[in-house]
XYZ file of C-alpha atoms in Angstrom:
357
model
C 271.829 120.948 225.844
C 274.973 121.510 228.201
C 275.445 119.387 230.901
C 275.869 121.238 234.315
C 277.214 117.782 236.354
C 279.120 114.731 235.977
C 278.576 112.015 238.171
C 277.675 108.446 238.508
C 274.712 106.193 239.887
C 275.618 103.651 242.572
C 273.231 100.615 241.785
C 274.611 97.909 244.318
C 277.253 96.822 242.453
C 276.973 98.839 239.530
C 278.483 101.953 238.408
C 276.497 104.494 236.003
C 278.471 107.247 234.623
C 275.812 110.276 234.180
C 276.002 113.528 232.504
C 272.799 115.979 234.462
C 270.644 118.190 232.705
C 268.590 120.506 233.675
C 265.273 119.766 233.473
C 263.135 122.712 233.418
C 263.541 126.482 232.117
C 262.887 129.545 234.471
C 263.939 132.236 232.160
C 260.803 132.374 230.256
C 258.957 133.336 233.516
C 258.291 137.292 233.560
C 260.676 139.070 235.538
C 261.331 143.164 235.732
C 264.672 144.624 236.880
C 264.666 147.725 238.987
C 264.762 151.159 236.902
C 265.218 155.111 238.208
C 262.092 156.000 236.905
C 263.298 159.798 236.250
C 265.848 158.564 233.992
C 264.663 155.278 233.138
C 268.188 153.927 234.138
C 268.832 150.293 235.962
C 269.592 150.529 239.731
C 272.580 148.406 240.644
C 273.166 146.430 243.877
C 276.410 146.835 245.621
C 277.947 144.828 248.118
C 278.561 146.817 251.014
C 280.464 146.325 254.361
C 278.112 146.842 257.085
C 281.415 147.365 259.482
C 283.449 150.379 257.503
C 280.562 151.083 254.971
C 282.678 150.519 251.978
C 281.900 148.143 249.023
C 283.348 145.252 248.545
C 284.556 143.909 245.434
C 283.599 140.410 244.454
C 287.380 139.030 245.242
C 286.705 139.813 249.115
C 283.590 138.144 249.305
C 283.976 134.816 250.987
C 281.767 132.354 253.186
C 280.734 132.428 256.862
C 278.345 129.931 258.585
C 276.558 131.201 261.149
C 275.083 128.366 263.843
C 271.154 128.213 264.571
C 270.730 130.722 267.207
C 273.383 132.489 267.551
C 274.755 135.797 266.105
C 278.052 134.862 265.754
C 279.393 134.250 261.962
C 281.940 131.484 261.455
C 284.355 132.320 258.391
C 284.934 129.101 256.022
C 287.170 128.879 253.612
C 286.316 126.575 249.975
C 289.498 124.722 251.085
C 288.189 123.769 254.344
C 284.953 122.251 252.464
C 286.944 120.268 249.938
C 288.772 118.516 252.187
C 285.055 117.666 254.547
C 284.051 114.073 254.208
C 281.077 113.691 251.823
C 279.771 109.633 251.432
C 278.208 110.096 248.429
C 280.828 112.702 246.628
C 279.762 113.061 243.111
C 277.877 109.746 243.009
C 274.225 109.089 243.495
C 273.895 106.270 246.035
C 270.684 104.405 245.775
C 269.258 103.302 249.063
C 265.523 102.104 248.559
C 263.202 101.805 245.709
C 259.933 102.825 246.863
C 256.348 103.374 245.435
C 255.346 106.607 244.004
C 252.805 107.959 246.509
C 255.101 107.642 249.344
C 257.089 110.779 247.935
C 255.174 113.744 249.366
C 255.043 116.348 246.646
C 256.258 118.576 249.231
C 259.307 117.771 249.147
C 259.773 118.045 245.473
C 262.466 120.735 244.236
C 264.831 120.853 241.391
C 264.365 118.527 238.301
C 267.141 117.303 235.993
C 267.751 114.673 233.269
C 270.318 112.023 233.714
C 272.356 110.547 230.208
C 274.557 107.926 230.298
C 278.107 109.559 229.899
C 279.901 106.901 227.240
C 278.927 103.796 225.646
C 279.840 101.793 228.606
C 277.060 103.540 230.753
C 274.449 102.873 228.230
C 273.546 99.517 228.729
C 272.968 99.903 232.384
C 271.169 103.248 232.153
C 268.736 101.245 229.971
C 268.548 98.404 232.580
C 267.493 101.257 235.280
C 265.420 102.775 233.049
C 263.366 99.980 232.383
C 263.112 98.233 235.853
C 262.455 101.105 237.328
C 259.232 101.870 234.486
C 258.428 98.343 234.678
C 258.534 97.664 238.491
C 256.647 101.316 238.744
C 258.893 102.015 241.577
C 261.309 105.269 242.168
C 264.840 104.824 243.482
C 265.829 106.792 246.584
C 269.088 107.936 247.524
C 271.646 110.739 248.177
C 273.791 113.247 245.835
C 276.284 115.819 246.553
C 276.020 118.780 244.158
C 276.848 122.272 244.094
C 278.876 121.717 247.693
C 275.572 120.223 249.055
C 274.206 116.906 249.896
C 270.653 116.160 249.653
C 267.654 113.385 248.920
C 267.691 112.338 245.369
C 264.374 110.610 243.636
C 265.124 108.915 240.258
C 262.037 107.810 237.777
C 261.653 106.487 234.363
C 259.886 109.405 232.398
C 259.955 109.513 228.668
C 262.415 107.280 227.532
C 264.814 108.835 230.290
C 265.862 108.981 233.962
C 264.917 112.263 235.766
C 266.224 113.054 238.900
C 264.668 115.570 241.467
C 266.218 116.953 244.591
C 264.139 116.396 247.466
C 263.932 118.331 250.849
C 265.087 116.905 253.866
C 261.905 115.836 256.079
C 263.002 118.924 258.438
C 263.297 121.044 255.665
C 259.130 120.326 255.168
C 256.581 123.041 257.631
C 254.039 121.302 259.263
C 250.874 122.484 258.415
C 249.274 125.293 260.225
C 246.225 124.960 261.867
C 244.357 127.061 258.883
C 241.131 125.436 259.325
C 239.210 125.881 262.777
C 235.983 124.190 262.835
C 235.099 120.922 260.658
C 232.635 121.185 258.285
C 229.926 119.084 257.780
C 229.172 117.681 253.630
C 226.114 116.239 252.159
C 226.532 112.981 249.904
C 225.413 114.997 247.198
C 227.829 118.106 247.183
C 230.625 115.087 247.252
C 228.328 113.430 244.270
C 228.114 116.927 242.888
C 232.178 117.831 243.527
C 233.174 114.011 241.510
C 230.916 114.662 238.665
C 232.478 118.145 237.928
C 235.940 116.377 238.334
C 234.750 113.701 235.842
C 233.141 116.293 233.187
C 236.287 118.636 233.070
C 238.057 115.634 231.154
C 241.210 115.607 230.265
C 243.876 117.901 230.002
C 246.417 118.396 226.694
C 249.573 120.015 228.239
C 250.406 121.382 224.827
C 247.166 123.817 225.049
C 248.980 125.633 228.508
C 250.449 129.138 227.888
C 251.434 131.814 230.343
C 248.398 134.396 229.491
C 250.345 136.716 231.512
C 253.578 136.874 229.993
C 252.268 137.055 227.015
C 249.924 140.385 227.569
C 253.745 141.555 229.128
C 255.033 141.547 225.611
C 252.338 142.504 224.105
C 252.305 145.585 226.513
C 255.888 146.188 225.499
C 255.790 145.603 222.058
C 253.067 148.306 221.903
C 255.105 150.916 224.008
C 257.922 150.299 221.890
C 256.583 151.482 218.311
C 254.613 154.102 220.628
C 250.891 153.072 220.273
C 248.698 153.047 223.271
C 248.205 149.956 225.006
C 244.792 148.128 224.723
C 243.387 147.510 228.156
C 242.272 143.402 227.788
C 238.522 142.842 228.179
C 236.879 142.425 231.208
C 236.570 138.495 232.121
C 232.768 137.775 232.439
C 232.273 136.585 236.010
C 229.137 136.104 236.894
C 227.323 137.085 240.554
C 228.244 135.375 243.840
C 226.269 131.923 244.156
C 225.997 131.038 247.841
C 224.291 127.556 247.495
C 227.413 125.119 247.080
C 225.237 122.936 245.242
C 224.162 125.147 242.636
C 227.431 126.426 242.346
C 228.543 122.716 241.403
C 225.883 122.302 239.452
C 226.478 125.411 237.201
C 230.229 124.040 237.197
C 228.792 121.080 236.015
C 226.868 122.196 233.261
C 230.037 124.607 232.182
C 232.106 121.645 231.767
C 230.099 119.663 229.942
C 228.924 122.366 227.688
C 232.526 123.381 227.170
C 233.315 119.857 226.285
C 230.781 120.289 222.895
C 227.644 118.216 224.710
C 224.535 119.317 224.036
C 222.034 121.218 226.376
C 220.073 118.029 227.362
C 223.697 116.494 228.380
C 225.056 119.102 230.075
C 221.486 119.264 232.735
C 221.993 117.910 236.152
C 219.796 115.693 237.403
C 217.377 116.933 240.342
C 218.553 115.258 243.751
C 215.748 114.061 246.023
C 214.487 116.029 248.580
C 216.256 119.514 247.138
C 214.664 121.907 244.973
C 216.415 122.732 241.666
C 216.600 125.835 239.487
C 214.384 123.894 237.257
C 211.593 122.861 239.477
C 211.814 126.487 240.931
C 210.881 127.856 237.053
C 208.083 125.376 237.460
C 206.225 126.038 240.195
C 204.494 129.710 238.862
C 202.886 126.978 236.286
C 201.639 124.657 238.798
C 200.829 127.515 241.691
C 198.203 129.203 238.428
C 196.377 125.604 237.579
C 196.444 125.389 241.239
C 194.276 128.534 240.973
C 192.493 127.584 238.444
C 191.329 124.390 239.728
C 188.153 125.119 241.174
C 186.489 126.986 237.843
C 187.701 123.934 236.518
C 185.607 121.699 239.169
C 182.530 123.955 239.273
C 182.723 123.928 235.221
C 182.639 120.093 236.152
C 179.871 120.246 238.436
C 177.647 122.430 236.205
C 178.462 119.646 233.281
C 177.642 116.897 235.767
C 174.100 118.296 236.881
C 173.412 118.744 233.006
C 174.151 115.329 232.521
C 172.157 114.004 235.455
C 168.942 116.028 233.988
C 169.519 114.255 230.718
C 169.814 111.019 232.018
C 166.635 111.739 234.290
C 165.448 113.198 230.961
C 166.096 109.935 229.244
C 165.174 107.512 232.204
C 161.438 109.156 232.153
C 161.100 108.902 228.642
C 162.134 105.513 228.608
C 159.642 104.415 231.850
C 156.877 106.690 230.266
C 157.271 104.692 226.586
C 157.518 101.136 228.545
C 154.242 101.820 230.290
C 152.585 102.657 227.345
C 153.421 100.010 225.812
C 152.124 97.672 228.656
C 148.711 99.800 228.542
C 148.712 99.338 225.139
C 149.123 95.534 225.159
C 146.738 95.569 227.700
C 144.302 97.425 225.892
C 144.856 95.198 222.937
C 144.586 91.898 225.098
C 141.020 93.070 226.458
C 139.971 94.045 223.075
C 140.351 90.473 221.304
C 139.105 88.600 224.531
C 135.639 91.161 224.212
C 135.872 89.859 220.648
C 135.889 86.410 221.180
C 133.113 86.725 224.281
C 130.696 88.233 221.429
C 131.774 85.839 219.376
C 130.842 82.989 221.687
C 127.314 84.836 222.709
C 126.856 85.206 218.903
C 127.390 81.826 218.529
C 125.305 80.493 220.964
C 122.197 82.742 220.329
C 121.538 81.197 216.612
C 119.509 78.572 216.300
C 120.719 75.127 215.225
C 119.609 73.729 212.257
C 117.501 70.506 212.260
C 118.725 67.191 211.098
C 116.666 66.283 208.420
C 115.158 62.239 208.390
């Protein structure tokens, strides 16, 4: 990797030599360069003079400033710039060390790497490095580069120091007023909206690919050895849901499903006082026993007066069988006391036998 800028980290009292690197890569991005479409050849951009509508040749082209608001270009010369003041020249002055989330990601703009530049600079680098991982704090400060001064952030990120360019707080729009009324959310779309963050997991940055430069070659491999494109399948989008909370829902069950759960898993569980798509599917069930209900109770009834006519049915036999057997005890009682009243008359009617002397 080619470093693109010398310079040196002002730590208090401490000097750091750095070598900068540039930290991310642009060129892989799709980009298409303007073609005459009759001929297929490139268009070229010329430099013209809007005064005497000549071109100009890259040795005339110079600099000119021209002051907010006014239409008046100032011509400046590189020689004038070198020899304007800059406090931080080509070192990076620290000023604070702040906490992360006071950098508004805004501001962010151009990332590079910072290496110590000779074995003197290595030993403090690594000091940096590791108080500013440890502390989990990020230095701020100011660089020159490229004949500009702006804000510098430095951070401990894999076993290196990156730096990244900030804006200037001016530099940062305010926002617009894009939203015009406030809207009004239920505890469980929030509930709902946290779930879904927590059930998308985790991401592997390894997985991320640009999809679309990718069909780009593909397109122009194809062109190239003169087959006909294939048109990529349609992406399966389903129809418009207008209830946020089945919407999140759905999402829900998507990301869990995704994630290799099971069906019983991925289900959301019914919030009170709402309807779900589930309870929905049940209600035709309940609405038909609902109908069915009173067959069911006359079928009841009818079984109910069947069983009160045998239970009258038993109930009479059972009175009917008790009284006869009182009659018949009674009939039996009268029967031995005739017996022994006979006996007694019987008894009394025979003559008793003399005593003989």
């Amino acid at each position: 990797m080619r470093s693109i800028w010398n310079g040196s980290i002002s730590f208090g009292l401490v000097t750091i030599p750095v070598k900068t690197y540039s930290a991310t890569e642009r060129t892989s991005s799709v980009s298409f360069m303007r073609i005459h479409e009759k001929d297929g050849a490139p268009i070229q951009y010329r430099k013209m003079c809007e005064l005497d509508g000549k071109e100009v040749p890259n040795e005339e082209v110079g600099k000119g400033y021209q002051p907010p608001g006014d239409d008046t270009v100032v011509p400046v010369t590189d020689d004038e710039l070198s020899r304007l003041p800059a406090p931080t020249g080509k070192a990076l002055t620290i000023l604070s060390f702040v906490d992360p989330s006071e950098i508004d990601p805004l501001q962010m703009d151009k990332a590079y790497y910072l290496g110590p530049n000779g074995a003197s600079a290595a030993k403090p680098y690594a000091l940096l490095r590791e108080a500013l991982e440890h502390h989990r704090k990020v230095a701020l400060g100011k660089v020159a580069m490229r004949g500009r001064e702006s804000l510098a952030m430095l951070r401990a990120h894999d076993g290196a120091i990156v730096m990244h360019q900030l804006l200037w707080p001016d530099q940062v729009r305010p926002a617009p007023d894009v939203v015009h009324e406030e809207v009004k959310l239920r505890e469980n779309e929030m509930a709902l909206a946290e779930t879904l963050m927590d059930s998308l997991g985790e991401l592997d940055p390894a997985e991320l690919h640009d999809d679309y430069r990718e069909a780009v070659e593909e397109l122009a491999a194809a062109k190239l050895e003169g087959e006909e494109p294939v048109a990529p399948a349609p992406s399966a989008s389903d129809a418009q849901v207008i209830d946020l909370t089945a919407a999140l829902e759905k999402s829900v069950r998507a990301a869990r499903s995704g994630r290799g759960e099971g069906a019983e898993s991925a289900s959301v569980t019914p919030i009170r006082g709402r309807t779900t798509k589930k309870t929905a599917e049940k209600k035709p069930a309940a609405s038909k026993s609902t109908a069915d209900a009173p067959a069911k109770k006359t079928a009841a009834k009818g079984g109910t007066k069947k069983s009160t006519a045998r239970t009258a049915q038993k109930s009479t036999a059972g009175t009917a069988e008790k009284t006869a057997r009182k009659t018949t005890g009674k009939s039996t009682t009268e029967k031995s006391t005739a017996k022994k009243t006979t006996a007694k008359k019987t008894a009394a009617g025979k003559p008793r036998a003399k005593k003989s002397g």
